[in-house]
Coordinates of C-alpha atoms in Angstrom, one line a residue:
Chain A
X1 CA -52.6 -127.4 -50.0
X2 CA -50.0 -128.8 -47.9
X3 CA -46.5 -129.9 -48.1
X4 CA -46.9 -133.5 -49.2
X5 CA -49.1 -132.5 -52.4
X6 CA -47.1 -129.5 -53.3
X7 CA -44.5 -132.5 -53.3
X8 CA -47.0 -134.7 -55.2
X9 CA -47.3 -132.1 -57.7
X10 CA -43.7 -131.0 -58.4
X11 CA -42.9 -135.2 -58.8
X12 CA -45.8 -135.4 -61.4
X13 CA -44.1 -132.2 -63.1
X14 CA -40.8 -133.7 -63.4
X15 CA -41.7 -136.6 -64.3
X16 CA -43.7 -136.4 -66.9
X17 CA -41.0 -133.4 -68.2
X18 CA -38.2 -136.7 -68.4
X19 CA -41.0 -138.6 -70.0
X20 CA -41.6 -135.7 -72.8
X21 CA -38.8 -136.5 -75.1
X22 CA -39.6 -140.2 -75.2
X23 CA -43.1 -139.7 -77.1
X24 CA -40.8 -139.4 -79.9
X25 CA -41.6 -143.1 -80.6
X26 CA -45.5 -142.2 -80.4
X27 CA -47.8 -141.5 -77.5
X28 CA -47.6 -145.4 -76.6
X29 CA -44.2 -145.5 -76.2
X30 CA -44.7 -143.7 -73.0
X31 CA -46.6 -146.9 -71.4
X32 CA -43.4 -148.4 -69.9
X33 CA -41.9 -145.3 -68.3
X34 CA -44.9 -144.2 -66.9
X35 CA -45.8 -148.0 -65.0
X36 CA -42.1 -148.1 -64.2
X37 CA -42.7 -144.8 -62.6
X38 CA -46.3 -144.0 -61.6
X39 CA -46.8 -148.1 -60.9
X40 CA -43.7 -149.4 -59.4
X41 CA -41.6 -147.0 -58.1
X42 CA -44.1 -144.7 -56.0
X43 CA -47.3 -146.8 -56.1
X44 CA -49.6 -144.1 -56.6
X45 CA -51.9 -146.1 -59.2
X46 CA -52.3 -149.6 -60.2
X47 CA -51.0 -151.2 -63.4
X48 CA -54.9 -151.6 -64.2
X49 CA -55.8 -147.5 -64.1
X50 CA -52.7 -147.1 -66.1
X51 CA -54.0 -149.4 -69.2
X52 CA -57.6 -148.0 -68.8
X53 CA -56.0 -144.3 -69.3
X54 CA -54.3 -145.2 -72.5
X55 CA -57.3 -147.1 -73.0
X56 CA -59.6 -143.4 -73.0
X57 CA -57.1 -141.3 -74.2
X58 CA -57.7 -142.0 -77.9
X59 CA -61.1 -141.1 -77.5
X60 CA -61.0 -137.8 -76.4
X61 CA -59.7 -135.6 -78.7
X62 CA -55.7 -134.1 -79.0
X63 CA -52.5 -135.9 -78.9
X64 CA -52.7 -139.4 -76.9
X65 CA -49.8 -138.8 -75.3
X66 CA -51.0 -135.5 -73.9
X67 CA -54.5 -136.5 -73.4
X68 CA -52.8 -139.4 -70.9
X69 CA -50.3 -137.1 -69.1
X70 CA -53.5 -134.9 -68.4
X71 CA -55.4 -138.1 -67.4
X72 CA -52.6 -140.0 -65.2
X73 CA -52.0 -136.2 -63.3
X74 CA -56.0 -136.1 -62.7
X75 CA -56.0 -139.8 -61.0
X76 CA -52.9 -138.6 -58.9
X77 CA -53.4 -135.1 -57.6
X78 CA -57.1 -133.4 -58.8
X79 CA -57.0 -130.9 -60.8
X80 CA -53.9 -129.1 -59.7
X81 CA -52.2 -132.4 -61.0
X82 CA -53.6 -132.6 -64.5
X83 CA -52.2 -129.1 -65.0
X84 CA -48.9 -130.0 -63.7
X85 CA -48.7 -133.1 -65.7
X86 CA -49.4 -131.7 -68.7
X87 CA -47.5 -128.5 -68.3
X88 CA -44.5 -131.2 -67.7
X89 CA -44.9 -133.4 -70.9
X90 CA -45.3 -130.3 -73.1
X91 CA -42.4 -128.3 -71.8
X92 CA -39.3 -130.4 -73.5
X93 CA -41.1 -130.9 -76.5
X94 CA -42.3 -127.2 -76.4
X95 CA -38.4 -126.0 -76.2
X96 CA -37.3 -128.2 -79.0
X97 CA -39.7 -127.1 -81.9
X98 CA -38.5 -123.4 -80.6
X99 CA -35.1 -124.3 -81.3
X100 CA -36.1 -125.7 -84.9
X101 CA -38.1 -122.7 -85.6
X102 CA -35.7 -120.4 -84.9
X103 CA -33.3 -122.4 -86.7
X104 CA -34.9 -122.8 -90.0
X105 CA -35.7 -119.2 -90.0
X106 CA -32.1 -118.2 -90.6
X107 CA -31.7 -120.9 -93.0
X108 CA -34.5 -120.6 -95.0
X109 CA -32.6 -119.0 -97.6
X110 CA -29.7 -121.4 -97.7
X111 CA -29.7 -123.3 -101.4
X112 CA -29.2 -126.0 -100.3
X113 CA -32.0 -126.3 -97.4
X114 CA -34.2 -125.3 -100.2
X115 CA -33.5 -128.0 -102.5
X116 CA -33.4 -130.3 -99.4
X117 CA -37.4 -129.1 -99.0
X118 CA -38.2 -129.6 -102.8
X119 CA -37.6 -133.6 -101.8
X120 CA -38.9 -133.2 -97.8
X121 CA -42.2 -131.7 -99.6
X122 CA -42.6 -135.2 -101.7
X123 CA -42.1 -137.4 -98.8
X124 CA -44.8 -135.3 -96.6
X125 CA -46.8 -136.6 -99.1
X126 CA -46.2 -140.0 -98.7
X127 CA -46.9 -139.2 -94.7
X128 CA -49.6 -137.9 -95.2
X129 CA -51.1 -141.1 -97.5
X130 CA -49.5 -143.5 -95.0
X131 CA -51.6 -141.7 -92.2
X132 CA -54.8 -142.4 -94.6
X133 CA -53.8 -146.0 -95.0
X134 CA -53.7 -146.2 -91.3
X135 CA -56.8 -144.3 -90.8
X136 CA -58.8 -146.1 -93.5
X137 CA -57.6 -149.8 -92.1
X138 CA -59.4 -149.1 -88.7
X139 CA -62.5 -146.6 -90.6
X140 CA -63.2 -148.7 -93.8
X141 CA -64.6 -151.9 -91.8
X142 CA -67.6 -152.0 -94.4
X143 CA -69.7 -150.7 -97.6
X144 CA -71.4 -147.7 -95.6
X145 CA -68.0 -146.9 -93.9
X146 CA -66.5 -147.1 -97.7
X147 CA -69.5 -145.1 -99.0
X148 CA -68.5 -142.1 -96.4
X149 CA -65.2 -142.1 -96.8
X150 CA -65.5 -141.8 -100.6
X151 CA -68.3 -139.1 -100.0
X152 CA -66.2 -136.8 -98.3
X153 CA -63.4 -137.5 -100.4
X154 CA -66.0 -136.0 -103.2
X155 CA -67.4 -133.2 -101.7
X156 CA -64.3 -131.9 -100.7
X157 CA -62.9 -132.6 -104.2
X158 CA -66.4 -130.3 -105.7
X159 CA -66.8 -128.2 -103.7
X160 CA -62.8 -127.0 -103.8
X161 CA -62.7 -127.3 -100.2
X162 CA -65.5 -125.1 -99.5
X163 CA -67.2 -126.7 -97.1
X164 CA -65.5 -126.2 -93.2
X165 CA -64.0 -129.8 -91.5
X166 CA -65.4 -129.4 -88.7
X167 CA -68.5 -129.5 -90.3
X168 CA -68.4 -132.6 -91.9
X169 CA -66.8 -134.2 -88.4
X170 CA -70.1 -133.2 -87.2
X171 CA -71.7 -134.9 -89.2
X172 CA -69.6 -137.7 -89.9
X173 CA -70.6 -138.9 -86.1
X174 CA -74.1 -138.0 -86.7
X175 CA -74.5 -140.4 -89.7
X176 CA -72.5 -143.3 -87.6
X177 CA -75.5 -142.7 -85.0
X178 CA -77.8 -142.9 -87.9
X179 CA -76.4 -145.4 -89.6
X180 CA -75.5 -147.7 -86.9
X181 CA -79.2 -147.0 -85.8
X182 CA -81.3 -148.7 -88.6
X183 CA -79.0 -151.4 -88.9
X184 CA -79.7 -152.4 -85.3
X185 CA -83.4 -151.8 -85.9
X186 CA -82.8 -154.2 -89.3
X187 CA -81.7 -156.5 -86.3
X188 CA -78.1 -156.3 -88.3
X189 CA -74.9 -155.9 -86.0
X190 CA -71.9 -154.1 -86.8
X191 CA -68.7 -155.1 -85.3
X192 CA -67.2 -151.9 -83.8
X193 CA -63.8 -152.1 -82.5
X194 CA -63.6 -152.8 -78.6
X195 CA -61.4 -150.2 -77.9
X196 CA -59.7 -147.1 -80.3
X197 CA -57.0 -148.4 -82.5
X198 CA -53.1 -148.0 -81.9
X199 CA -51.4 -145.7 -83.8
X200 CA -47.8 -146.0 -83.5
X201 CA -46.7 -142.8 -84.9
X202 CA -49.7 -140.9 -84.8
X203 CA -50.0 -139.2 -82.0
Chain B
X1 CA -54.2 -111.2 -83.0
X2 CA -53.3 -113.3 -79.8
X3 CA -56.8 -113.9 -79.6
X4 CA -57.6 -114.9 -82.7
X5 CA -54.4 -117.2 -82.5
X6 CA -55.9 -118.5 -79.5
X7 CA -59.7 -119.6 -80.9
X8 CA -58.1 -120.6 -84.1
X9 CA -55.8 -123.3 -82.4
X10 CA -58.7 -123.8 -79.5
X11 CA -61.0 -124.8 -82.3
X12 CA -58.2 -127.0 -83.9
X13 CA -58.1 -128.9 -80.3
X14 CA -61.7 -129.0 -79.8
X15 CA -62.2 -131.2 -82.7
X16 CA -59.1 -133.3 -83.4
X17 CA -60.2 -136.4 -83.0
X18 CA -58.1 -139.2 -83.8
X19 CA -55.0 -137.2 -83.3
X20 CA -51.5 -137.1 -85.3
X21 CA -51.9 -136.2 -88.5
X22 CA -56.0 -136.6 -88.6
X23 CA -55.6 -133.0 -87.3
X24 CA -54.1 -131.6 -90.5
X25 CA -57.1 -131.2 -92.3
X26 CA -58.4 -129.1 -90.1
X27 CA -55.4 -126.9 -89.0
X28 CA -55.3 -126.4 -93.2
X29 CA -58.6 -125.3 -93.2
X30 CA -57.8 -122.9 -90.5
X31 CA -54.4 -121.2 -90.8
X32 CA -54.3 -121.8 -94.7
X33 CA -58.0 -121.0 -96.0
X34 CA -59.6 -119.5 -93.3
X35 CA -56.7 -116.9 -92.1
X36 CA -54.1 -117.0 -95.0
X37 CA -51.4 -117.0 -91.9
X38 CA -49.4 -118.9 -94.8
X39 CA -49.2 -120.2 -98.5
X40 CA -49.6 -124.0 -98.4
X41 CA -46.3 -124.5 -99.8
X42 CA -44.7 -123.2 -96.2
X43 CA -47.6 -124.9 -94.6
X44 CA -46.3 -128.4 -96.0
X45 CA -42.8 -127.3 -94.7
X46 CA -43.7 -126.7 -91.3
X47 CA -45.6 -130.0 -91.0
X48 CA -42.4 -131.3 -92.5
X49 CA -40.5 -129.4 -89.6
X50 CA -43.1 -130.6 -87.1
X51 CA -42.6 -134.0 -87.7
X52 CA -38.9 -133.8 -87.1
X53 CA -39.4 -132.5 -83.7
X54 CA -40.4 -135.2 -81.0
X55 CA -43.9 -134.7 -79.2
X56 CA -47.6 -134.4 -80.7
X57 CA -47.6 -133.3 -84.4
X58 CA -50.6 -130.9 -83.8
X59 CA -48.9 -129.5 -80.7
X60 CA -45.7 -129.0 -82.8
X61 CA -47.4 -127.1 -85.6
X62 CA -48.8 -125.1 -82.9
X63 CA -45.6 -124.1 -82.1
X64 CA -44.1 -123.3 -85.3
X65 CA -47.2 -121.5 -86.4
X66 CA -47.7 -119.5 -83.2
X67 CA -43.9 -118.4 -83.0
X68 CA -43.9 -117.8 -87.3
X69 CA -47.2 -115.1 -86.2
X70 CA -46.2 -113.3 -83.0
X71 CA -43.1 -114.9 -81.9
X72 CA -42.5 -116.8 -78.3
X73 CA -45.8 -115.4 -76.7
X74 CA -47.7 -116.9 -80.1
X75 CA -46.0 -119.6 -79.6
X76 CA -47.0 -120.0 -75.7
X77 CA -50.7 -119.2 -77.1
X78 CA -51.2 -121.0 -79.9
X79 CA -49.8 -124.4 -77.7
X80 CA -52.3 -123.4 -74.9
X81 CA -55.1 -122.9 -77.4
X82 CA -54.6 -126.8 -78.6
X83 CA -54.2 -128.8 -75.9
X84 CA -56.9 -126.5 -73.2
X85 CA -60.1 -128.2 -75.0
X86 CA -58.6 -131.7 -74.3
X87 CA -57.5 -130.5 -70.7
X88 CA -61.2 -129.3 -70.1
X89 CA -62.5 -132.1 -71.7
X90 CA -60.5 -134.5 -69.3
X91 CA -61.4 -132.3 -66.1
X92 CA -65.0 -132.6 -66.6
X93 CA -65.5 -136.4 -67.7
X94 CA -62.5 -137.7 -66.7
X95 CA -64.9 -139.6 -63.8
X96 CA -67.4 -140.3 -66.3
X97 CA -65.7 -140.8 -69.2
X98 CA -64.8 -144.8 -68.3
X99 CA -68.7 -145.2 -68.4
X100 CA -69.3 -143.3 -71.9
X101 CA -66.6 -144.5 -73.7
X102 CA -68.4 -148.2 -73.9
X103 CA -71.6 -146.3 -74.9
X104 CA -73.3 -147.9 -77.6
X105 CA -74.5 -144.1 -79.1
X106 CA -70.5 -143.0 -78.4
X107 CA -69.1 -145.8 -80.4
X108 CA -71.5 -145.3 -83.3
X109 CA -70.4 -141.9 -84.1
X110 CA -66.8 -142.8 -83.8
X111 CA -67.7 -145.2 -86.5
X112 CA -69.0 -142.4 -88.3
X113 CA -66.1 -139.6 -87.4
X114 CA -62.9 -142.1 -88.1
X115 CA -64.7 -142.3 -92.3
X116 CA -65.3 -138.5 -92.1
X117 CA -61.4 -137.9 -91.0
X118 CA -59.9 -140.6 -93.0
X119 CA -62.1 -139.1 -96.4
X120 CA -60.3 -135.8 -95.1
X121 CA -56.7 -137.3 -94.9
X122 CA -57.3 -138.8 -98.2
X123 CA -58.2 -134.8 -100.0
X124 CA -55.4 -133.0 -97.4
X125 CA -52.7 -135.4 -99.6
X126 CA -54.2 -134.9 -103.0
X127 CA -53.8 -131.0 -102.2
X128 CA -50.8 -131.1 -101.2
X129 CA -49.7 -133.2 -104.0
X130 CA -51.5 -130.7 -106.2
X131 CA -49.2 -128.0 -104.9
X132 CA -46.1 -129.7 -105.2
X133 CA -46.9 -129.7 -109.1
X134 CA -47.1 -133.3 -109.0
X135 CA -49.7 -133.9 -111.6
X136 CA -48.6 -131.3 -113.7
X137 CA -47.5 -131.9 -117.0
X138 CA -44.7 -134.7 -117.3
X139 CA -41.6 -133.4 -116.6
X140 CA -37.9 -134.3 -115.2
X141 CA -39.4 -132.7 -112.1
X142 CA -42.8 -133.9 -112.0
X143 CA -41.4 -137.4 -112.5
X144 CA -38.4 -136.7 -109.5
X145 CA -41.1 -135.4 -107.3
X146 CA -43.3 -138.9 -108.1
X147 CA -40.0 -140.9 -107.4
X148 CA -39.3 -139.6 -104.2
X149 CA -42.8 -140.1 -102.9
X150 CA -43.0 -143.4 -104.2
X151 CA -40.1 -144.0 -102.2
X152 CA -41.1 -142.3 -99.1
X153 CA -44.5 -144.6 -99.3
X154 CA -42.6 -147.9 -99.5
X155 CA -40.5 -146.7 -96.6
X156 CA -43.4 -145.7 -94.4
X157 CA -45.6 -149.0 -95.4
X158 CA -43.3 -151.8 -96.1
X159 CA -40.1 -151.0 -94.4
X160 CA -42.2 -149.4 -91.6
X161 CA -39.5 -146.6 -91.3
X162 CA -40.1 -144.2 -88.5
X163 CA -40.9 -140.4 -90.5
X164 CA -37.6 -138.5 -88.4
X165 CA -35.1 -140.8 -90.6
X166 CA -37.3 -140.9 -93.9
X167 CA -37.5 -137.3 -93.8
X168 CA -33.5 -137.1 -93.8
X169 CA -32.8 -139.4 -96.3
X170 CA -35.5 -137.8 -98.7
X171 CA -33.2 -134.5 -97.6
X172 CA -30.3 -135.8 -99.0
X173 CA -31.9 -136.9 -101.9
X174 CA -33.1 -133.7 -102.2
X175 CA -30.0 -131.9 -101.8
X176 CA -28.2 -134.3 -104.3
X177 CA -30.9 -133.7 -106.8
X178 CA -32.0 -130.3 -106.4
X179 CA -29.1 -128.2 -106.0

């Protein structure tokens, strides 16, 4: 490795370390910093490569935000780059959770932070449905994708959450295969969505 | 224990599609079921803590998990152990990957995975509202706890309220209420 990517490298980590904070707004919020960046300022990709990383990132799995620092460092410097890139965007964010950790360990205690977390605890809730709401208005686009949702809804529900998630991932994207499969042999189309959804918050 | 740390939160990262809180499901499973690294009473607080925190929600819980277990070098772990499958992932079909993603086979199963994790979503907040003693037997509290989440739904879907500012003003409320 010589001087210039050893520069490369060090750029990619601080920038994506700046740009680490912003994701507060979601992993798309990032889109304008990093074309400002990555695009404008030091031409090392086109605006194009930039929208088809955001583009992929949903689809593989972990945080989008992440997933496209990873990506973006891979197009600019190999391997070496992808580390440093996601090294950078994880190191702010990394820092501040500390912080709050450490923090609400010497408060848990406090009164007052405890009724504050008899309220918090209600609200997750609500997060929690809102993220199903999200989820379901890209999933639910017919009555098989209704059917599966409500399936797994039930077995979970039955079973008192016996069987394991990953499991029924598994075969949640096995029974799209099959399901998709004898539609299209029925000479039936489903409309599948062109590219993954948006999530603003979700990353 | 740093190993165990490590495959729990590796396995968490492996399979998180969807990411944001379509991971929480599974990180449930894990740390609360599988491991009993906590009650699910201090598991809802930490998402709640998480989700005050800029940066990845999964990533976040991560954090607070890892650092709650075996302090800093937990924490260091546990982070590694999400975002590595992803990274590895990305390494090895980041070439490809612009090809597969249009597969017919690969968006099939995403039809199938995004009813799977939103059926998942759906149970995670039933528990959780199970645990808060929300359909317990009515109550002043029982009813307060319905309030609030009422509230903090309207906020989220109609006002379209970003979470860090709900999750105050539901603090307040709490601390007006509860104390």
């Amino acid at each position: 490795m010589n001087l210039e990517h050893w520069s490369k490298l060090w750029h990619l980590f601080i920038m994506f370390l700046k740009i680490g904070p912003v994701t507060f707004g979601g992993g798309y919020a990032m889109i304008p910093v990093i074309e400002q960046e990555v695009v404008e300022k030091r031409k090392w990709l086109e605006s194009k490569d930039v929208a088809d990383v955001f583009a992929v990132a949903g689809s593989v799995p972990g945080a989008i935000a992440i997933n496209s620092a990873t990506f973006i460092g891979y197009r600019i410097a190999g391997v070496a780059g992808a580390i440093a890139a996601t090294i950078g965007i994880l190191l702010p964010t990394f820092c501040i959770v500390l912080a709050f950790s450490i923090f609400f360990l010497g408060m848990k205690d406090n009164p007052k932070v405890e009724a504050a977390f008899i309220s918090i605890r209600a609200t997750i809730v609500a997060l929690i449905v809102y993220a199903a709401y999200k989820t379901g208005k890209t999933a639910i686009i017919d009555k098989a994708s209704l059917l599966l949702v409500l399936t797994t809804v039930a077995l979970m529900y039955f079973t008192h959450n016996q069987i394991h998630p990953i499991l029924l991932i598994l075969g949640g994207a096995i029974a799209g295969i099959v399901i998709i499969g004898i539609r299209t042999r029925l000479g039936r189309k489903t409309i599948l969505h062109e590219k993954e959804q948006v999530y603003d918050y979700m990353i | 224990m740093l190993i165990e740390l490590f495959i729990t939160f590796f396995l968490i990262g492996l399979v998180s599609f969807g990411g944001g809180y379509a991971m929480i499901p599974l990180i449930q499973e894990q740390i609360v079921n599988q491991h009993g690294w906590m009650d699910q009473q201090h598991f809802i607080d930490t998402i709640a803590i998480a989700s005050m925190a800029p940066g990845p929600i999964a990533t976040n819980i991560a954090v607070l998990i890892g650092y709650n277990e075996k302090g800093l070098l937990g924490a260091v772990i546990a982070t590694m152990g999400t975002v590595l499958p992803s990274v590895i992932i990305i390494l090895i079909l980041g070439k490809i990957f612009y090809k597969i993603q249009d597969h017919s086979l690969v968006k099939s199963s995403f039809y199938g995975l995004r009813a799977i994790i939103t059926g998942l979503i759906i149970y995670t907040a039933y528990m959780f509202a199970d645990t808060n003693g929300m359909f317990a037997s009515m109550s002043w509290y029982t009813w307060s706890q319905i309030l609030i989440f009422a509230g903090s739904l309207a906020a989220f879907i109609v006002f379209h309220k970003h979470p860090v500012s709900v999750i105050i003003l539901s603090a307040l409320v709490g601390i007006a209420v509860y104390s």
